[in-house]
mmCIF file of C-alpha atoms and ligand atoms in Angstrom:
data_model
loop_
_atom_site.group_PDB
_atom_site.id
_atom_site.type_symbol
_atom_site.label_atom_id
_atom_site.label_comp_id
_atom_site.label_asym_id
_atom_site.label_seq_id
_atom_site.Cartn_x
_atom_site.Cartn_y
_atom_site.Cartn_z
ATOM 1 C CA MET A 348 74.140 135.722 78.942
ATOM 2 C CA LYS A 349 76.700 132.949 78.336
ATOM 3 C CA LYS A 350 76.067 129.650 80.072
ATOM 4 C CA VAL A 351 78.579 127.346 81.743
ATOM 5 C CA LEU A 352 77.908 123.748 82.772
ATOM 6 C CA VAL A 353 80.085 122.434 85.618
ATOM 7 C CA CYS A 354 79.914 118.636 85.307
ATOM 8 C CA ASP A 355 82.408 117.642 88.030
ATOM 9 C CA PRO A 356 82.705 119.498 91.331
ATOM 10 C CA ILE A 357 85.042 122.495 91.511
ATOM 11 C CA ALA A 358 85.714 124.870 94.419
ATOM 12 C CA PRO A 359 82.617 127.092 95.039
ATOM 13 C CA GLU A 360 84.882 130.147 94.812
ATOM 14 C CA GLY A 361 85.457 129.260 91.140
ATOM 15 C CA VAL A 362 81.703 129.089 90.484
ATOM 16 C CA LYS A 363 81.260 132.467 92.189
ATOM 17 C CA MET A 364 84.044 134.026 90.115
ATOM 18 C CA MET A 365 82.238 133.037 86.913
ATOM 19 C CA GLU A 366 78.867 134.271 88.228
ATOM 20 C CA ASP A 367 80.457 137.582 89.258
ATOM 21 C CA ALA A 368 81.864 137.840 85.733
ATOM 22 C CA GLY A 369 78.297 137.688 84.388
ATOM 23 C CA PHE A 370 77.931 134.034 83.376
ATOM 24 C CA GLU A 371 75.031 131.751 84.216
ATOM 25 C CA VAL A 372 76.581 128.716 85.881
ATOM 26 C CA ASP A 373 74.864 125.359 86.390
ATOM 27 C CA ALA A 374 76.853 123.120 88.728
ATOM 28 C CA ARG A 375 75.650 119.519 88.478
ATOM 29 C CA LYS A 376 77.329 116.262 89.397
ATOM 30 C CA GLY A 377 77.206 112.823 87.814
ATOM 31 C CA ILE A 378 75.200 113.702 84.701
ATOM 32 C CA PRO A 379 74.626 110.413 82.795
ATOM 33 C CA PRO A 380 76.249 110.491 79.293
ATOM 34 C CA GLU A 381 72.939 110.385 77.421
ATOM 35 C CA GLU A 382 71.566 113.305 79.472
ATOM 36 C CA LEU A 383 74.757 115.317 78.930
ATOM 37 C CA GLU A 384 74.289 114.833 75.196
ATOM 38 C CA LYS A 385 70.720 116.165 75.498
ATOM 39 C CA ILE A 386 71.496 119.283 77.557
ATOM 40 C CA VAL A 387 74.960 120.307 76.314
ATOM 41 C CA GLY A 388 73.457 122.290 73.417
ATOM 42 C CA ASP A 389 72.345 124.995 75.891
ATOM 43 C CA TYR A 390 75.869 125.789 77.034
ATOM 44 C CA ASN A 391 78.821 127.824 75.786
ATOM 45 C CA ALA A 392 81.343 126.074 78.008
ATOM 46 C CA VAL A 393 81.595 122.826 79.965
ATOM 47 C CA ILE A 394 83.906 122.292 82.889
ATOM 48 C CA VAL A 395 85.032 118.769 83.777
ATOM 49 C CA ARG A 396 87.600 117.175 86.090
ATOM 50 C CA SER A 397 88.546 113.537 85.430
ATOM 51 C CA ALA A 398 85.133 111.861 85.892
ATOM 52 C CA THR A 399 82.978 113.194 83.038
ATOM 53 C CA LYS A 400 83.827 111.974 79.542
ATOM 54 C CA VAL A 401 83.440 114.584 76.833
ATOM 55 C CA THR A 402 82.906 112.258 73.886
ATOM 56 C CA GLU A 403 82.403 112.926 70.183
ATOM 57 C CA PRO A 404 78.571 112.652 70.440
ATOM 58 C CA VAL A 405 78.577 115.172 73.320
ATOM 59 C CA ILE A 406 80.751 117.581 71.341
ATOM 60 C CA LYS A 407 78.588 117.190 68.206
ATOM 61 C CA ALA A 408 75.475 117.894 70.289
ATOM 62 C CA GLY A 409 77.111 121.026 71.745
ATOM 63 C CA LYS A 410 75.823 123.394 69.086
ATOM 64 C CA ASN A 411 76.765 126.482 71.133
ATOM 65 C CA LEU A 412 79.891 125.015 72.685
ATOM 66 C CA GLU A 413 82.972 127.241 72.499
ATOM 67 C CA LEU A 414 85.117 125.792 75.269
ATOM 68 C CA ILE A 415 85.813 122.552 77.144
ATOM 69 C CA ALA A 416 87.782 123.309 80.308
ATOM 70 C CA ARG A 417 89.407 120.419 82.179
ATOM 71 C CA GLY A 418 90.355 121.242 85.765
ATOM 72 C CA GLY A 419 93.698 119.532 86.358
ATOM 73 C CA VAL A 420 96.324 117.798 84.230
ATOM 74 C CA GLY A 421 95.761 115.432 81.318
ATOM 75 C CA LEU A 422 93.030 115.486 78.720
ATOM 76 C CA ASP A 423 92.419 111.748 78.480
ATOM 77 C CA ASN A 424 88.658 112.198 79.093
ATOM 78 C CA VAL A 425 88.138 114.741 76.305
ATOM 79 C CA ASP A 426 87.926 113.719 72.636
ATOM 80 C CA GLN A 427 90.369 116.346 71.429
ATOM 81 C CA ALA A 428 90.142 115.370 67.747
ATOM 82 C CA ALA A 429 86.337 115.801 67.804
ATOM 83 C CA ALA A 430 86.731 119.156 69.590
ATOM 84 C CA LYS A 431 89.215 120.362 66.980
ATOM 85 C CA GLU A 432 86.921 119.250 64.152
ATOM 86 C CA ALA A 433 84.028 121.146 65.761
ATOM 87 C CA GLY A 434 86.161 124.246 66.403
ATOM 88 C CA VAL A 435 85.764 123.930 70.190
ATOM 89 C CA LYS A 436 88.742 125.064 72.234
ATOM 90 C CA VAL A 437 90.084 122.713 74.923
ATOM 91 C CA VAL A 438 92.060 124.006 77.920
ATOM 92 C CA ASN A 439 93.308 122.565 81.214
ATOM 93 C CA THR A 440 94.994 123.835 84.382
ATOM 94 C CA PRO A 441 98.138 121.732 84.777
ATOM 95 C CA GLU A 442 100.014 124.157 87.024
ATOM 96 C CA ALA A 443 97.389 124.276 89.785
ATOM 97 C CA SER A 444 98.296 120.917 91.341
ATOM 98 C CA SER A 445 102.093 120.822 90.853
ATOM 99 C CA ARG A 446 102.896 121.617 94.478
ATOM 100 C CA SER A 447 100.496 118.936 95.769
ATOM 101 C CA VAL A 448 102.000 116.226 93.552
ATOM 102 C CA ALA A 449 105.576 117.234 94.391
ATOM 103 C CA GLU A 450 104.793 117.111 98.128
ATOM 104 C CA LEU A 451 103.295 113.619 97.745
ATOM 105 C CA ALA A 452 106.432 112.428 95.908
ATOM 106 C CA LEU A 453 108.552 113.789 98.773
ATOM 107 C CA ALA A 454 106.230 112.126 101.299
ATOM 108 C CA HIS A 455 106.764 108.775 99.552
ATOM 109 C CA MET A 456 110.552 109.286 99.539
ATOM 110 C CA LEU A 457 110.548 109.945 103.281
ATOM 111 C CA ALA A 458 108.057 107.156 104.014
ATOM 112 C CA VAL A 459 110.166 104.547 102.226
ATOM 113 C CA ALA A 460 113.512 105.852 103.529
ATOM 114 C CA ARG A 461 112.206 105.624 107.119
ATOM 115 C CA HIS A 462 110.240 102.351 106.749
ATOM 116 C CA ILE A 463 106.932 103.984 107.615
ATOM 117 C CA PRO A 464 104.789 101.397 105.711
ATOM 118 C CA ARG A 465 106.453 98.482 107.536
ATOM 119 C CA GLY A 466 106.545 100.324 110.868
ATOM 120 C CA THR A 467 102.836 101.084 110.626
ATOM 121 C CA ALA A 468 101.877 97.558 109.545
ATOM 122 C CA GLY A 469 104.041 96.081 112.339
ATOM 123 C CA MET A 470 102.606 98.331 115.044
ATOM 124 C CA LYS A 471 99.075 97.503 113.924
ATOM 125 C CA ALA A 472 99.957 93.816 114.179
ATOM 126 C CA GLY A 473 101.284 94.345 117.734
ATOM 127 C CA LYS A 474 104.996 94.144 116.730
ATOM 128 C CA TRP A 475 107.850 96.395 117.949
ATOM 129 C CA GLU A 476 110.468 96.102 115.161
ATOM 130 C CA LYS A 477 112.721 98.894 116.441
ATOM 131 C CA LYS A 478 116.020 97.138 115.578
ATOM 132 C CA LYS A 479 114.918 96.135 112.084
ATOM 133 C CA LEU A 480 113.871 99.552 110.842
ATOM 134 C CA LYS A 481 117.145 101.447 110.493
ATOM 135 C CA GLY A 482 116.444 104.104 107.872
ATOM 136 C CA THR A 483 118.311 106.446 105.557
ATOM 137 C CA GLU A 484 118.539 110.243 105.716
ATOM 138 C CA LEU A 485 117.786 112.255 102.606
ATOM 139 C CA MET A 486 120.517 114.822 103.293
ATOM 140 C CA ASP A 487 123.585 114.487 101.037
ATOM 141 C CA LYS A 488 121.884 111.809 98.932
ATOM 142 C CA THR A 489 121.332 112.273 95.208
ATOM 143 C CA VAL A 490 117.792 112.437 93.867
ATOM 144 C CA GLY A 491 117.417 111.792 90.148
ATOM 145 C CA ILE A 492 114.355 113.502 88.705
ATOM 146 C CA ILE A 493 113.164 112.132 85.372
ATOM 147 C CA GLY A 494 111.009 114.820 83.730
ATOM 148 C CA ILE A 495 111.944 118.246 85.068
ATOM 149 C CA GLY A 496 108.767 120.145 84.159
ATOM 150 C CA ARG A 497 106.365 121.842 86.582
ATOM 151 C CA ILE A 498 106.214 119.054 89.174
ATOM 152 C CA GLY A 499 109.808 117.900 88.726
ATOM 153 C CA ARG A 500 111.165 121.419 89.291
ATOM 154 C CA THR A 501 108.978 121.912 92.363
ATOM 155 C CA LEU A 502 110.290 118.665 93.843
ATOM 156 C CA ALA A 503 113.851 119.662 92.912
ATOM 157 C CA GLY A 504 113.496 122.867 94.945
ATOM 158 C CA MET A 505 112.223 120.978 97.988
ATOM 159 C CA CYS A 506 114.979 118.347 97.752
ATOM 160 C CA ASN A 507 117.597 121.077 97.417
ATOM 161 C CA GLY A 508 116.193 122.644 100.578
ATOM 162 C CA LEU A 509 116.634 119.318 102.360
ATOM 163 C CA GLY A 510 120.331 119.208 101.452
ATOM 164 C CA MET A 511 120.047 116.667 98.655
ATOM 165 C CA LYS A 512 121.973 116.766 95.392
ATOM 166 C CA VAL A 513 119.621 117.009 92.428
ATOM 167 C CA VAL A 514 120.256 115.537 88.992
ATOM 168 C CA ALA A 515 117.664 115.790 86.214
ATOM 169 C CA TYR A 516 117.017 114.009 82.943
ATOM 170 C CA ASP A 517 114.644 115.416 80.318
ATOM 171 C CA LEU A 518 114.537 116.260 76.626
ATOM 172 C CA PRO A 519 117.480 118.504 75.586
ATOM 173 C CA GLU A 520 115.308 121.610 75.090
ATOM 174 C CA ALA A 521 113.798 121.253 78.581
ATOM 175 C CA LEU A 522 117.208 120.763 80.183
ATOM 176 C CA SER A 523 118.696 123.762 78.404
ATOM 177 C CA SER A 524 115.827 126.024 79.517
ATOM 178 C CA LEU A 525 116.402 125.210 83.215
ATOM 179 C CA THR A 526 117.557 128.192 85.233
ATOM 180 C CA GLU A 527 118.166 126.527 88.623
ATOM 181 C CA ASP A 528 121.928 126.238 89.047
ATOM 182 C CA TYR A 529 121.649 123.571 91.782
ATOM 183 C CA ILE A 530 120.191 121.080 89.273
ATOM 184 C CA GLU A 531 122.829 118.960 87.553
ATOM 185 C CA ARG A 532 121.771 118.148 83.972
ATOM 186 C CA ALA A 533 122.263 114.415 83.370
ATOM 187 C CA SER A 534 124.078 113.676 80.119
ATOM 188 C CA SER A 535 121.758 110.698 79.494
ATOM 189 C CA LEU A 536 119.143 108.599 81.269
ATOM 190 C CA ASP A 537 121.883 106.067 82.089
ATOM 191 C CA ASP A 538 123.950 108.843 83.672
ATOM 192 C CA LEU A 539 121.034 109.703 86.007
ATOM 193 C CA LEU A 540 120.363 106.030 86.798
ATOM 194 C CA ALA A 541 123.998 105.459 87.791
ATOM 195 C CA LYS A 542 124.199 108.513 90.063
ATOM 196 C CA SER A 543 120.904 108.439 91.976
ATOM 197 C CA ASP A 544 120.066 107.147 95.453
ATOM 198 C CA PHE A 545 116.417 108.162 94.923
ATOM 199 C CA ILE A 546 114.675 108.340 91.549
ATOM 200 C CA SER A 547 111.370 110.184 91.070
ATOM 201 C CA LEU A 548 109.457 110.213 87.787
ATOM 202 C CA HIS A 549 107.529 113.268 86.591
ATOM 203 C CA LEU A 550 106.826 112.903 82.892
ATOM 204 C CA PRO A 551 103.718 112.078 80.848
ATOM 205 C CA LYS A 552 102.912 108.623 79.551
ATOM 206 C CA THR A 553 103.539 108.568 75.813
ATOM 207 C CA PRO A 554 104.662 105.827 73.413
ATOM 208 C CA LYS A 555 108.239 106.999 74.160
ATOM 209 C CA THR A 556 107.914 106.911 77.955
ATOM 210 C CA ALA A 557 105.828 103.715 78.368
ATOM 211 C CA ASN A 558 107.940 101.195 80.326
ATOM 212 C CA MET A 559 110.838 103.658 80.176
ATOM 213 C CA ILE A 560 112.038 102.164 83.461
ATOM 214 C CA SER A 561 112.198 98.399 83.080
ATOM 215 C CA SER A 562 114.588 95.500 83.892
ATOM 216 C CA GLU A 563 117.446 96.928 81.790
ATOM 217 C CA GLN A 564 117.235 100.302 83.560
ATOM 218 C CA PHE A 565 116.985 98.718 87.037
ATOM 219 C CA GLY A 566 120.243 96.921 86.195
ATOM 220 C CA LYS A 567 121.945 100.291 85.652
ATOM 221 C CA MET A 568 120.897 101.725 89.024
ATOM 222 C CA LYS A 569 122.771 101.739 92.337
ATOM 223 C CA ASP A 570 121.991 98.808 94.622
ATOM 224 C CA GLY A 571 119.421 99.836 97.216
ATOM 225 C CA VAL A 572 117.935 102.702 95.182
ATOM 226 C CA ILE A 573 114.475 104.028 96.136
ATOM 227 C CA ILE A 574 111.993 104.678 93.285
ATOM 228 C CA VAL A 575 108.986 106.993 93.391
ATOM 229 C CA ASN A 576 106.325 107.141 90.680
ATOM 230 C CA CYS A 577 103.688 109.848 91.007
ATOM 231 C CA SER A 578 103.474 110.451 87.235
ATOM 232 C CA ARG A 579 101.449 107.889 85.277
ATOM 233 C CA GLY A 580 101.074 104.139 85.643
ATOM 234 C CA GLY A 581 103.065 102.217 83.056
ATOM 235 C CA VAL A 582 105.978 104.673 82.826
ATOM 236 C CA VAL A 583 107.656 102.250 85.222
ATOM 237 C CA ASP A 584 107.207 98.576 84.232
ATOM 238 C CA GLU A 585 105.311 97.227 87.277
ATOM 239 C CA LYS A 586 106.363 93.610 86.791
ATOM 240 C CA ALA A 587 110.046 94.561 86.464
ATOM 241 C CA LEU A 588 109.784 96.842 89.518
ATOM 242 C CA ALA A 589 108.193 94.065 91.582
ATOM 243 C CA GLU A 590 111.082 91.759 90.593
ATOM 244 C CA ALA A 591 113.704 94.402 91.404
ATOM 245 C CA LEU A 592 112.069 94.957 94.818
ATOM 246 C CA ALA A 593 111.893 91.219 95.515
ATOM 247 C CA SER A 594 115.584 90.775 94.625
ATOM 248 C CA GLY A 595 116.625 93.711 96.832
ATOM 249 C CA LYS A 596 118.145 95.649 93.893
ATOM 250 C CA VAL A 597 115.545 98.332 94.622
ATOM 251 C CA ALA A 598 115.266 98.908 98.378
ATOM 252 C CA GLY A 599 111.814 100.424 98.296
ATOM 253 C CA ALA A 600 109.246 102.222 96.202
ATOM 254 C CA GLY A 601 106.576 104.886 96.568
ATOM 255 C CA ILE A 602 103.749 104.542 94.073
ATOM 256 C CA ASP A 603 100.708 106.752 93.450
ATOM 257 C CA VAL A 604 99.829 105.634 89.908
ATOM 258 C CA PHE A 605 99.209 102.190 88.444
ATOM 259 C CA GLU A 606 99.026 100.564 85.009
ATOM 260 C CA LYS A 607 95.398 99.768 85.722
ATOM 261 C CA GLU A 608 93.491 101.859 88.261
ATOM 262 C CA PRO A 609 92.406 100.393 90.541
ATOM 263 C CA PRO A 610 94.883 97.528 89.996
ATOM 264 C CA GLU A 611 93.273 94.143 89.400
ATOM 265 C CA GLU A 612 96.192 92.229 90.843
ATOM 266 C CA ASN A 613 98.483 94.566 92.721
ATOM 267 C CA PRO A 614 102.023 93.126 92.420
ATOM 268 C CA PHE A 615 103.148 95.183 95.436
ATOM 269 C CA ALA A 616 100.330 94.128 97.776
ATOM 270 C CA GLY A 617 102.488 91.930 99.988
ATOM 271 C CA MET A 618 105.571 94.195 100.023
ATOM 272 C CA ASP A 619 106.162 96.199 103.186
ATOM 273 C CA ASN A 620 108.977 98.212 101.552
ATOM 274 C CA VAL A 621 106.415 99.850 99.256
ATOM 275 C CA SER A 622 104.406 102.944 100.141
ATOM 276 C CA MET A 623 101.234 103.198 98.049
ATOM 277 C CA THR A 624 98.463 105.736 97.495
ATOM 278 C CA PRO A 625 95.428 105.528 95.161
ATOM 279 C CA HIS A 626 96.320 108.288 92.654
ATOM 280 C CA ILE A 627 95.879 111.154 95.108
ATOM 281 C CA GLY A 628 98.769 113.351 93.935
ATOM 282 C CA ALA A 629 96.558 116.340 93.166
ATOM 283 C CA SER A 630 94.074 115.691 95.972
ATOM 284 C CA THR A 631 94.724 118.395 98.531
ATOM 285 C CA LYS A 632 92.419 121.153 99.745
ATOM 286 C CA GLU A 633 94.816 123.772 98.409
ATOM 287 C CA GLY A 634 95.324 122.010 95.066
ATOM 288 C CA GLN A 635 91.574 121.615 94.523
ATOM 289 C CA PHE A 636 91.001 125.256 95.465
ATOM 290 C CA ARG A 637 93.639 126.422 92.959
ATOM 291 C CA VAL A 638 92.176 124.163 90.249
ATOM 292 C CA GLY A 639 88.712 125.712 90.842
ATOM 293 C CA LEU A 640 90.029 129.256 90.507
ATOM 294 C CA ALA A 641 92.310 128.468 87.558
ATOM 295 C CA VAL A 642 89.558 126.757 85.562
ATOM 296 C CA ALA A 643 87.173 129.675 86.258
ATOM 297 C CA GLU A 644 89.839 132.140 85.113
ATOM 298 C CA LYS A 645 90.280 130.222 81.852
ATOM 299 C CA VAL A 646 86.525 130.176 81.199
ATOM 300 C CA ILE A 647 86.250 133.926 81.859
ATOM 301 C CA GLU A 648 89.263 134.617 79.629
ATOM 302 C CA HIS A 649 87.935 132.550 76.713
ATOM 303 C CA LEU A 650 84.237 133.480 76.841
ATOM 304 C CA SER A 651 84.595 137.192 77.566
HETATM 305 P P1 NAD B 2179 105.177 118.978 82.536
HETATM 306 O O1 NAD B 2179 104.685 118.932 81.139
HETATM 307 O O2 NAD B 2179 105.369 120.301 83.180
HETATM 308 O O3 NAD B 2179 106.583 118.191 82.640
HETATM 309 C C1 NAD B 2179 106.785 116.963 82.035
HETATM 310 C C2 NAD B 2179 108.241 116.874 81.599
HETATM 311 O O4 NAD B 2179 108.445 115.593 81.009
HETATM 312 C C3 NAD B 2179 108.606 117.933 80.549
HETATM 313 O O5 NAD B 2179 109.735 118.684 80.966
HETATM 314 C C4 NAD B 2179 108.894 117.104 79.307
HETATM 315 O O6 NAD B 2179 109.908 117.658 78.482
HETATM 316 C C5 NAD B 2179 109.331 115.770 79.923
HETATM 317 N N1 NAD B 2179 109.254 114.692 78.956
HETATM 318 C C6 NAD B 2179 108.216 114.376 78.128
HETATM 319 N N2 NAD B 2179 108.553 113.325 77.356
HETATM 320 C C7 NAD B 2179 109.817 112.973 77.708
HETATM 321 C C8 NAD B 2179 110.712 111.961 77.273
HETATM 322 N N3 NAD B 2179 110.384 111.098 76.296
HETATM 323 N N4 NAD B 2179 111.919 111.891 77.860
HETATM 324 C C9 NAD B 2179 112.274 112.756 78.816
HETATM 325 N N5 NAD B 2179 111.472 113.741 79.284
HETATM 326 C C10 NAD B 2179 110.262 113.838 78.732
HETATM 327 O O7 NAD B 2179 104.188 118.062 83.370
HETATM 328 P P2 NAD B 2179 103.882 118.110 84.948
HETATM 329 O O8 NAD B 2179 102.750 119.012 85.201
HETATM 330 O O9 NAD B 2179 105.174 118.311 85.670
HETATM 331 O O10 NAD B 2179 103.341 116.613 85.157
HETATM 332 C C11 NAD B 2179 104.225 115.514 85.093
HETATM 333 C C12 NAD B 2179 103.447 114.215 85.195
HETATM 334 O O11 NAD B 2179 102.743 114.143 86.428
HETATM 335 C C13 NAD B 2179 102.384 114.006 84.106
HETATM 336 O O12 NAD B 2179 102.421 112.668 83.676
HETATM 337 C C14 NAD B 2179 101.108 114.173 84.827
HETATM 338 O O13 NAD B 2179 100.076 113.457 84.208
HETATM 339 C C15 NAD B 2179 101.464 113.613 86.186
HETATM 340 N N6 NAD B 2179 100.531 114.038 87.240
HETATM 341 C C16 NAD B 2179 100.177 113.149 88.196
HETATM 342 C C17 NAD B 2179 99.285 113.528 89.195
HETATM 343 C C18 NAD B 2179 98.896 112.578 90.290
HETATM 344 O O14 NAD B 2179 97.801 112.719 90.818
HETATM 345 N N7 NAD B 2179 99.746 111.648 90.670
HETATM 346 C C19 NAD B 2179 98.735 114.814 89.196
HETATM 347 C C20 NAD B 2179 99.147 115.710 88.234
HETATM 348 C C21 NAD B 2179 100.058 115.312 87.251
#
């Protein structure tokens, strides 16, 4: 019987699916690295979320390991080179949380457009700033989506439903494979920056996308633009964004991801035109449930 070690919690339905498929599943939480190295040799597959690090020593100790399955997006916590060297397959479930992340990006757009952070802070401080909190509707505004993959397209559909115009920037091959006719394909990043009232980022952090939005790009945007980053910290230059917010060039921002998490010195801490969440884009009941099932499906597919 093949054995699966679940190192970070997944939905119990996912564990049951694997047991029903005939695997022996050990679900344990918070295994210290040295213990993981000792026990991993007994297993054919390990399942992790973002907490457990699957390092080279762990992979080398995994004499029977065939598969490392990461529930969610990103593989930063898995040593992929060591896995390749050892002939261990690595999979993830990026699609399972797209809806959750897209909904959070939309929530930040609405929160900033309607001054919810400042309204909440004011009410808690006993203020009634009714006259100062005139907001902006989303309808008929243009949202620029940078990175029109799984999450970007999901957000595009929701924004279209709200009566917004949608313009997208991505690599040429991604733009040409789009089928949605309501999405305008930006001719360049500058084209998107010039047209957008809201800008939402949905692309990975790579050497090419690090600080992709910095002082120069803020200068090319409309005055009073609203920026949302639910992708990865450091795709937007935090210092430049804080300056653009302080100068009023950017009217507000919604931020779920930070250059350092948690931030040591949060440059937005004193700004009431910023809506912030602690990297919770994928954290919904439904998203977690789908991740649990998707990761179980991948294990069954690869070990059967
Ligand atoms: P995806 O791979 O489906 O889409 C990413 C898009 O970015 C692709 O279309 C790709 O072509 C584009 N892209 C990559 N490099 C580019 C470049 N240099 N210039 C222009 N476009 C480029 O990914 P996804 O599932 O939609 O995820 C998008 C981002 O959201 C990722 O960074 C992911 O890590 C992040 N994410 C965040 C959370 C959260 O909790 N906030 C959760 C899940 C995913």
